[in-house]
Coordinates of C-alpha atoms and ligand atoms in Angstrom, one line a residue:
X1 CA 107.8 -2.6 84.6
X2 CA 111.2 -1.8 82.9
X3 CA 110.3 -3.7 79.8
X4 CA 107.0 -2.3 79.7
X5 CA 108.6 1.1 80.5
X6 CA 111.2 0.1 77.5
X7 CA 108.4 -1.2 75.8
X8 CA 106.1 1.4 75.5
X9 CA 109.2 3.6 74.9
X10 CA 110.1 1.4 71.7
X11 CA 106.0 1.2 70.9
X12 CA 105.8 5.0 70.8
X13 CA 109.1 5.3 69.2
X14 CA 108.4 2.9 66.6
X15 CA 105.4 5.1 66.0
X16 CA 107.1 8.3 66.6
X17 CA 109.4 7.2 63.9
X18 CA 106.9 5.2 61.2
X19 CA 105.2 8.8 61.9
X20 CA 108.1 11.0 61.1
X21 CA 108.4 9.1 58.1
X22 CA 104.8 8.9 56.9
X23 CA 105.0 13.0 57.1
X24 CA 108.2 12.8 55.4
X25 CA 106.9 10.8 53.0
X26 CA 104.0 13.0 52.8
X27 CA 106.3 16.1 52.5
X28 CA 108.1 14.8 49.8
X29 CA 104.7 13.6 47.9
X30 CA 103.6 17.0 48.0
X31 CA 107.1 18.6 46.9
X32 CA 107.3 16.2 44.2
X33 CA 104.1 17.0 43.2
X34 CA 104.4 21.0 43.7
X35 CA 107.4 20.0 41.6
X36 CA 105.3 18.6 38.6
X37 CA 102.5 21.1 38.9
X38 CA 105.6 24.1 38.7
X39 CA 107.4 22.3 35.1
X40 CA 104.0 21.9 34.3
X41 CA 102.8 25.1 35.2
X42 CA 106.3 26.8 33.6
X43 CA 106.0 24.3 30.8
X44 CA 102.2 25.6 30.0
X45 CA 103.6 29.1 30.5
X46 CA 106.2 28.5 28.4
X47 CA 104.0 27.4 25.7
X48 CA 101.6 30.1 25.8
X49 CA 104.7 32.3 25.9
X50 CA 105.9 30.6 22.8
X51 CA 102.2 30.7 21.5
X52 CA 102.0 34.7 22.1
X53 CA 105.3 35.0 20.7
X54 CA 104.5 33.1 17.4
X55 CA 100.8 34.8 17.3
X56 CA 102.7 38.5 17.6
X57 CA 105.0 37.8 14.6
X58 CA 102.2 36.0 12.6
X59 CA 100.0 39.6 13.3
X60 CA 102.7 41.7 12.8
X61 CA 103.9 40.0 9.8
X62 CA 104.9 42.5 6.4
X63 CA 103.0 39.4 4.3
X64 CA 99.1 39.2 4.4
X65 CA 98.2 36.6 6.3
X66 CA 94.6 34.5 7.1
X67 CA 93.2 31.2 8.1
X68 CA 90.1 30.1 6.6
X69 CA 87.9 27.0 7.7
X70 CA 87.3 24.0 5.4
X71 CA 84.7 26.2 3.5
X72 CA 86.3 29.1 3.1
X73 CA 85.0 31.5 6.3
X74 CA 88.1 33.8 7.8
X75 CA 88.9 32.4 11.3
X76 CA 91.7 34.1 11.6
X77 CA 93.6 37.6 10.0
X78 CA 96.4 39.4 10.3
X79 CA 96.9 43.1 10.3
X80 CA 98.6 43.1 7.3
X81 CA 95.4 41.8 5.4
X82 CA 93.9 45.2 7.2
X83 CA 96.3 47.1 5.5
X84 CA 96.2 45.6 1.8
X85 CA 92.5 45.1 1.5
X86 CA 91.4 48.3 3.4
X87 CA 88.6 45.9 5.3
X88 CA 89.1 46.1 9.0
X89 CA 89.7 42.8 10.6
X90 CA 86.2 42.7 12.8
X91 CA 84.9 43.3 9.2
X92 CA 87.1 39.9 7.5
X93 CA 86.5 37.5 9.9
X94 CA 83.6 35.2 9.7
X95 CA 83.8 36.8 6.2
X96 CA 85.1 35.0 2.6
X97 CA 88.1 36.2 0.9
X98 CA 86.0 37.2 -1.8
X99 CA 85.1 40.1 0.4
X100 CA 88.3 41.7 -1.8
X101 CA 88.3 39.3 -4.5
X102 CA 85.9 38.2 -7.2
X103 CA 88.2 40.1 -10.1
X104 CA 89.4 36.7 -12.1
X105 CA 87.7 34.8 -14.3
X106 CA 85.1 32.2 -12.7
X107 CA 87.4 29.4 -14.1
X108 CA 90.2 30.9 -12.1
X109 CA 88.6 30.6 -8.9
X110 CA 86.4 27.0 -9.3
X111 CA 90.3 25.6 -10.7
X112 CA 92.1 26.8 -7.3
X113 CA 89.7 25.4 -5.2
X114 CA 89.8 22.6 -7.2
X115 CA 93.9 22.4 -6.4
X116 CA 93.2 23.2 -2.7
X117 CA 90.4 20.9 -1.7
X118 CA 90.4 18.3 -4.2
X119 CA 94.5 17.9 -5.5
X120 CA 95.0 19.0 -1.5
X121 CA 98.4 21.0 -2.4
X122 CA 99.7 24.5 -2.5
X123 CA 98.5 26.7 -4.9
X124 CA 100.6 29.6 -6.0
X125 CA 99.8 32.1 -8.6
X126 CA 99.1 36.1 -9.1
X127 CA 95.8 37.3 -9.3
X128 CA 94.0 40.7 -9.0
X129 CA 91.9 42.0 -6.2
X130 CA 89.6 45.2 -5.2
X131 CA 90.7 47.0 -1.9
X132 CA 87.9 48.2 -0.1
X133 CA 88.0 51.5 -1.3
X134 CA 87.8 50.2 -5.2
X135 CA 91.7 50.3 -6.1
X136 CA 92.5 47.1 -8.2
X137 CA 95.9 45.2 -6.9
X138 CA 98.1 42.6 -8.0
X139 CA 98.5 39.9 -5.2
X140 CA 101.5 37.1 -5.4
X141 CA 99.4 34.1 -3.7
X142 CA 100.1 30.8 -2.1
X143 CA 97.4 28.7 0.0
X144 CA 98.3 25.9 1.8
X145 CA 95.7 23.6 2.7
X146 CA 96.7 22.2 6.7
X147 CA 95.9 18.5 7.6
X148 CA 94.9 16.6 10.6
X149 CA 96.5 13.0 10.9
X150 CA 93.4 11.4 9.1
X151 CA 94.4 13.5 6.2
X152 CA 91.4 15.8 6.5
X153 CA 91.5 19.4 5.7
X154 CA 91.3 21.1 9.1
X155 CA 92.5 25.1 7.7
X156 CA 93.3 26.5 4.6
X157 CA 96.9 29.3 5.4
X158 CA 96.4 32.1 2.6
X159 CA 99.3 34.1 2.6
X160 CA 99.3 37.4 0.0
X161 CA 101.9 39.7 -1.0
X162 CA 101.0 42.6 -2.9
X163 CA 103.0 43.0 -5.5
X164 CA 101.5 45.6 -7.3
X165 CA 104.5 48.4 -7.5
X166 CA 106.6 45.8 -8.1
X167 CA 105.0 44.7 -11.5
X168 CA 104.3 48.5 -12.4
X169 CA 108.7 48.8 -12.2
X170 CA 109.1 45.4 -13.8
X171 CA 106.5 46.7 -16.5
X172 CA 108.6 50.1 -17.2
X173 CA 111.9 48.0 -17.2
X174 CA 110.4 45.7 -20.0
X175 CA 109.1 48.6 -21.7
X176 CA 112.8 50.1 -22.0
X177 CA 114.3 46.9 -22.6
X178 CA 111.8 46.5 -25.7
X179 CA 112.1 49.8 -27.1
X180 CA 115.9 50.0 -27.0
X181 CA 116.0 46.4 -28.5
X182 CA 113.9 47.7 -31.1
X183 CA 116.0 50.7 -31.5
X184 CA 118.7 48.3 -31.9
X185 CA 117.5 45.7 -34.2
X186 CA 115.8 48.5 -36.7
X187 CA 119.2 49.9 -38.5
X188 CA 120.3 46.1 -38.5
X189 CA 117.3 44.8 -39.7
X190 CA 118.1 47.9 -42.8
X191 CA 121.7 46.6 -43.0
X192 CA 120.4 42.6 -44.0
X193 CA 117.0 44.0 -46.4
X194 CA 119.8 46.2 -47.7
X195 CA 122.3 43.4 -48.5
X196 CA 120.1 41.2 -49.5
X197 CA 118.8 43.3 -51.8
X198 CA 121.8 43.8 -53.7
X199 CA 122.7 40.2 -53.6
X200 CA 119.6 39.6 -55.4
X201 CA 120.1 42.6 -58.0
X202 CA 121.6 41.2 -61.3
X203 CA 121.8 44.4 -63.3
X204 CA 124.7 45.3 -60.0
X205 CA 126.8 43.1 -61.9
X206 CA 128.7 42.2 -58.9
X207 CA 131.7 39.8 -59.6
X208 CA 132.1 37.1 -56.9
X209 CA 134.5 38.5 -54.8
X210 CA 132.7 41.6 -53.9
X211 CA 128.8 38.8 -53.5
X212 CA 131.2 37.4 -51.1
X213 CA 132.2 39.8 -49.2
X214 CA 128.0 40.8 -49.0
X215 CA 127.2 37.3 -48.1
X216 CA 129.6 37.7 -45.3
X217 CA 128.2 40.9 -44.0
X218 CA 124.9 39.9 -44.2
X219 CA 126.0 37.0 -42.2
X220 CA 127.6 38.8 -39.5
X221 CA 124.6 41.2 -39.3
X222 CA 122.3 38.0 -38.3
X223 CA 124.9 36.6 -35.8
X224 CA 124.6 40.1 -34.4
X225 CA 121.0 40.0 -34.5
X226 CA 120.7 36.7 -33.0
X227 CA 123.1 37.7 -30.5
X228 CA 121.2 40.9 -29.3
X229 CA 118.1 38.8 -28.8
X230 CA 119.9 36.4 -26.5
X231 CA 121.2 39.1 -24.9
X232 CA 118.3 41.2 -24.2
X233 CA 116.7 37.6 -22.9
X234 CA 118.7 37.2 -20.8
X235 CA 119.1 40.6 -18.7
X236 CA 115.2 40.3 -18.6
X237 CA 116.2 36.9 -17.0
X238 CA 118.7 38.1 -14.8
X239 CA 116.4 41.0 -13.5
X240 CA 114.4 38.8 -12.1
X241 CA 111.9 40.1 -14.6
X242 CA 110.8 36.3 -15.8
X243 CA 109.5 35.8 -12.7
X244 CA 106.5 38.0 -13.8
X245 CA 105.3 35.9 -16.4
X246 CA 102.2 37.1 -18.8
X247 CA 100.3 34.4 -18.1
X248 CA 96.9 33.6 -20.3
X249 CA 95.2 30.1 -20.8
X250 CA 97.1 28.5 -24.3
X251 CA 95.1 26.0 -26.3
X252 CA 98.8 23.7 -27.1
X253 CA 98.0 22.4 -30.1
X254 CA 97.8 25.3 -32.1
X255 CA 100.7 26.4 -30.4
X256 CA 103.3 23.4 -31.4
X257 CA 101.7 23.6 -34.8
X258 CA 102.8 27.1 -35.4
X259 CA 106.0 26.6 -34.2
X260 CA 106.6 23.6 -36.1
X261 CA 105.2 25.1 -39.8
X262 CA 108.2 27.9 -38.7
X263 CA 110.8 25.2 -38.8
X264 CA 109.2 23.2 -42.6
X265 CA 111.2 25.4 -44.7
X266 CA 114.5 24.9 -42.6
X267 CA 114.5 21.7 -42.5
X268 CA 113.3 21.3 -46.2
X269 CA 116.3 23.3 -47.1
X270 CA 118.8 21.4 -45.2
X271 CA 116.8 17.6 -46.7
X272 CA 116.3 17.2 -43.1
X273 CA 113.7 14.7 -42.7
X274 CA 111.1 17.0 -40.4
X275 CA 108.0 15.5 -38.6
X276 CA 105.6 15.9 -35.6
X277 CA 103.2 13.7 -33.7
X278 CA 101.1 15.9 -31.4
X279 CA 98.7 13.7 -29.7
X280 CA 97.5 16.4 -27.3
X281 CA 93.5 16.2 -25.8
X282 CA 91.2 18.1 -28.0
X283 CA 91.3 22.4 -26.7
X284 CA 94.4 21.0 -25.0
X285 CA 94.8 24.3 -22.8
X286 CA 97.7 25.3 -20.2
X287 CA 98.7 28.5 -18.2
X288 CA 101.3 29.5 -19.9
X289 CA 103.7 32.7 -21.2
X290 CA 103.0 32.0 -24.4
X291 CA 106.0 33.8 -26.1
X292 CA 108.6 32.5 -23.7
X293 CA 107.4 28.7 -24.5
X294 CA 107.2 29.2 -28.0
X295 CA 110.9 30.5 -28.0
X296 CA 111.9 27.6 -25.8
X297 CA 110.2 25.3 -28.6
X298 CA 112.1 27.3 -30.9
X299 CA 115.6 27.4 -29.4
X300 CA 115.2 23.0 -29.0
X301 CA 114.0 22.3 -32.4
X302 CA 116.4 25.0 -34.2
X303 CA 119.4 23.4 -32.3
X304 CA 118.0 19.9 -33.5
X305 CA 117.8 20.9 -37.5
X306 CA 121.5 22.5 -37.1
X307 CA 122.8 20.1 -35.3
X308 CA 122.2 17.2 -37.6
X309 CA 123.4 15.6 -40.7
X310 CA 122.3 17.8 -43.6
X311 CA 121.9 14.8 -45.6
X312 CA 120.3 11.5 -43.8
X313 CA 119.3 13.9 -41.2
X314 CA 115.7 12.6 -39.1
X315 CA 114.3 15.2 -36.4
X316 CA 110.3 14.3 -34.8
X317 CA 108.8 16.6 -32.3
X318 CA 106.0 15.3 -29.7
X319 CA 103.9 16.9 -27.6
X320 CA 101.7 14.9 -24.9
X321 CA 100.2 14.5 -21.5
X322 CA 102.1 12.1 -19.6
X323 CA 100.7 11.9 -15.8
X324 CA 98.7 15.6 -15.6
X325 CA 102.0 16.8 -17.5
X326 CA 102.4 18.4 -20.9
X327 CA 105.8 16.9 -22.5
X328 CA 107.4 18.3 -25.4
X329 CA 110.8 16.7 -27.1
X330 CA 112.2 16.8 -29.9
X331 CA 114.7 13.9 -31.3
X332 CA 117.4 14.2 -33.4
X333 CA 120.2 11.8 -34.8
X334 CA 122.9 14.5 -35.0
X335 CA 126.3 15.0 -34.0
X336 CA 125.0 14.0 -30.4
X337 CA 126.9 15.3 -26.8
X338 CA 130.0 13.9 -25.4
X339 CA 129.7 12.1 -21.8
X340 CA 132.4 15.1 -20.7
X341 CA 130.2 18.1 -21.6
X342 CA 127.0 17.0 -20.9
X343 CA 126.8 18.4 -17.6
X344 CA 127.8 21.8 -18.9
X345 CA 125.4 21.6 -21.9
X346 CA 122.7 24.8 -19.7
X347 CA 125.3 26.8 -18.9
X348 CA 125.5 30.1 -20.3
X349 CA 127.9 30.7 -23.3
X350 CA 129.1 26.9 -23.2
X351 CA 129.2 24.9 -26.9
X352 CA 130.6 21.6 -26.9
X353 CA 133.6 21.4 -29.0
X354 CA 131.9 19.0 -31.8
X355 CA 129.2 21.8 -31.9
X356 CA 131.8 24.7 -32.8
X357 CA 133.4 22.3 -35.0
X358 CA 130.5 21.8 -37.6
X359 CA 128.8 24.6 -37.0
X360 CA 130.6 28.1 -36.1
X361 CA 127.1 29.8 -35.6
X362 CA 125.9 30.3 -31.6
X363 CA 126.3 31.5 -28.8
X364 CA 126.1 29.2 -26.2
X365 CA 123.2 31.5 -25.0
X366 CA 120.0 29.6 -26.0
X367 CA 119.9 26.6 -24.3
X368 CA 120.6 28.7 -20.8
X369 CA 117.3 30.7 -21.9
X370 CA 115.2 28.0 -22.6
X371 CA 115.8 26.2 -19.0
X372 CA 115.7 29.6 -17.4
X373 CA 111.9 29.9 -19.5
X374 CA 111.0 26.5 -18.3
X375 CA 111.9 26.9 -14.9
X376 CA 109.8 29.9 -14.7
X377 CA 106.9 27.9 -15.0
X378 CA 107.5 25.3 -12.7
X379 CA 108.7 23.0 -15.3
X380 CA 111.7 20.6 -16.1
X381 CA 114.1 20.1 -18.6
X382 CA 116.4 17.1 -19.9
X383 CA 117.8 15.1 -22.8
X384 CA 119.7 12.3 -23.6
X385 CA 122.3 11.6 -25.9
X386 CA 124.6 9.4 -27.7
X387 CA 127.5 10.8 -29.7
X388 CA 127.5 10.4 -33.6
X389 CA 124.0 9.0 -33.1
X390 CA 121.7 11.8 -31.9
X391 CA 120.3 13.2 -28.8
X392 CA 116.4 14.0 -27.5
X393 CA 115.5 16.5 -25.8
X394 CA 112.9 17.3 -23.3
X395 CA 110.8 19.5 -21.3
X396 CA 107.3 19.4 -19.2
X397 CA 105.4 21.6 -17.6
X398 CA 102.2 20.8 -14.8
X399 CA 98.9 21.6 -16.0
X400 CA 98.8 24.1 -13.9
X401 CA 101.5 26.8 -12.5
X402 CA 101.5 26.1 -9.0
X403 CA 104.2 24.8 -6.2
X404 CA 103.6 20.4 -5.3
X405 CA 104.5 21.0 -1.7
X406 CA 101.8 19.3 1.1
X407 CA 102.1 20.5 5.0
X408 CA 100.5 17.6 7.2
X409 CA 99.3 19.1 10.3
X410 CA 99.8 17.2 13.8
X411 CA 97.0 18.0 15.9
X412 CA 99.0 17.2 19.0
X413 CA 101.1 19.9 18.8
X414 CA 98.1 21.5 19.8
Ligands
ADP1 P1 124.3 27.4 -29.5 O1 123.5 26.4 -30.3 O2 124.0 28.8 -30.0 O3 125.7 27.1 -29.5 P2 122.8 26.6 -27.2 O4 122.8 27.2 -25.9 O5 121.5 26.4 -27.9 O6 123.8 27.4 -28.0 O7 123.4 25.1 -27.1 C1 124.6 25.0 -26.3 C2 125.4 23.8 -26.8 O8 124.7 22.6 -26.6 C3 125.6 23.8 -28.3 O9 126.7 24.6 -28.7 C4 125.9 22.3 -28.5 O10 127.2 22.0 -28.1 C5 125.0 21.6 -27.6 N1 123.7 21.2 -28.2 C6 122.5 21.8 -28.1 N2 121.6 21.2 -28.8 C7 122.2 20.1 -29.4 C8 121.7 19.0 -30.2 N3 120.5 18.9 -30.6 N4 122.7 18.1 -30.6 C9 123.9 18.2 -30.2 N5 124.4 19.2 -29.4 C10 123.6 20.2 -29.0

């Protein structure tokens, strides 16, 4: 009876305690898992959180901002695009941006989509648009075309800035700049007619000491000349003001012709043995500021002719596409640069001291202006060089003025 007593007791306490256990167990099954489904539950918060967080500074951004589908529909705009293009965001969505666009040329447009959909980078340029109320603005652009992991366009980001005040100042601070330059120049440009004039003038009967003494002055007043055009250049460059480029489609060719025919004379003069191989497409055309590449051309081939051996003296421009690139150089077998200044050769006011030694013209300004010009439009610039034996110089610029950068979308982040 006892052991049954004792067993039962040991039965029912086995059970009491495999029970007490299982509802332990149970317990701490269901804490775990209200443990999980809190994190998870905080961890969803959190995200959405995050999410609204991100979505309020995205609306509330100072930049217009909007989201387009592969073909172009608005999913998705900010209420700065409200502000810029006067439409009212029920009014842009499901909409194109050509609801405020449609003021370039047709080119314009089929070559950006061509960048976006096709090339699948970033496109970044200015253009023009309408407001809804008719005002014309100029808009600072990039569009971003967003990837899923197969590589597929799943959104295309268009972020604007209206920049429209901003070019008016920049356009009034050129204006000045230009008339005081020309204000400048004019009584100089007097001073070397003037000179030259009376250097030419036999019946002045000038005896040498006094035609040197002209020479010298007329000198001077082109070192001055030269000097003020750097100069101007580069507070335009300094301003910022070079980031507005005037930007019209350039057939090349014609171009690196022109400036090379500038340059014929110069070289002829100094028996400089002059030549060019332009082997550019036919209606070769690029985006360019025409007047700041052609004084970049300019600056390299100028440097090239006075750098080199008067006599024996060899300089060849080129001008190609070389991988969707336009390359200009132009070689030279000159005084060349030495290893230890090479590094300095773009900064502003540096010259080498084999440079001031054969030639006491420059200032050290040009080279700084022709990187600043290139960089402007997206471009690079290099050379190489060998001292005593010559030195090449380069620079290329993309087909088309835009930023190489690719975003790659995860779609698990989602
Ligand atoms: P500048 O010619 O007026 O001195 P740049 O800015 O055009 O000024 O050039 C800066 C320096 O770079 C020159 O003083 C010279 O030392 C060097 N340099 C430029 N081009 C050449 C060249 N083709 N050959 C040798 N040295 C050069």
């Amino acid at each position: 009876m006892a052991i049954l007593i004792i067993g039962g007791l040991l039965w029912s306490e086995y059970h009491l305690v495999f029970l007490i256990s299982l509802a332990q167990l149970l317990l701490i099954n269901v804490f775990l898992w209200f443990i999980v489904i809190r994190s998870t539950f905080q961890k969803e918060q959190a995200s959405v959180v995050d999410l609204e967080k991100f979505k309020l500074a995205v609306d509330n951004a100072s930049d217009h901002i909007i989201i387009t589908d592969p073909d172009g529909i608005i999913v998705y705009a900010n209420k700065c695009a409200e502000k810029i293009t006067g439409y009212p965001i029920k009014e842009i969505i499901g909409n194109r941006p050509s609801l405020w666009g449609k003021q370039m040329p047709k080119e314009f447009y089929e070559k950006l989509w061509r960048i976006i959909k096709e090339d699948k980078i970033v496109f970044t340029g200015e253009l023009k648009n309408k407001r809804k109320n008719g005002e014309i603005y100029v808009a600072e652009v990039s569009i971003s075309p967003i990837f899923n992991n197969n590589g597929d366009v799943i959104f295309f980001v268009g972020i604007e800035r209206d920049i429209t005040l901003l070019k008016e100042t920049s356009d009034a601070k050129t204006e000045f700049v230009s008339v005081a330059s020309h204000q400048l120049r004019t009584p100089l440009t007097s001073i070397k007619w003037l000179t030259e004039l009376l250097l030419k003038n036999r019946e002045n009967n000038l005896n040498e000491k006094q035609k040197e003494a002209l020479k010298e002055i007329n000198m001077s007043n082109d070192r001055i000349i030269n000097l003020i055009n750097d100069l101007l250049s580069i507070s335009k460059i300094e301003e910022g003001k070079f980031k507005f480029l005037n930007l019209t489609e350039i057939e090349m060719t014609r171009l690196v012709n022109e400036v090379v025919k500038e340059f014929k004379l110069i070289a002829e003069n100094r028996k400089i043995d002059f030549k060019a191989l332009i082997t550019l497409p036919e209606d070769y055309t690029l985006n360019i500021d025409e007047e700041k590449i052609r004084q970049a051309m300019s600056n390299l081939i100028s440097n090239a002719i006075k750098y080199s051996k008067s006599e024996g003296g060899k300089v060849s421009v080129s001008a190609e596409v070389k991988d969707d690139e336009f390359v200009f150089s132009v070689k030279d077998n000159g005084i060349g640069i030495l290893m230890k200044d090479q590094r300095r050769l773009f900064e502003k006011f540096f010259r080498a001291d084999n440079a001031t030694l054969t030639q006491t013209e420059g200032t050290g300004l040009g080279l700084f202006i022709v990187k600043s010009y290139i960089e402007a439009h997206g471009g690079k610039i290099w050379f190489e060089s060998e001292e005593n034996k010559g030195t090449t110089f380069y620079f290329s610029i993309k087909e088309w003025f835009f930023e190489a950068k690719i975003y790659f979308f995860d779609e698990n982040v989602l």
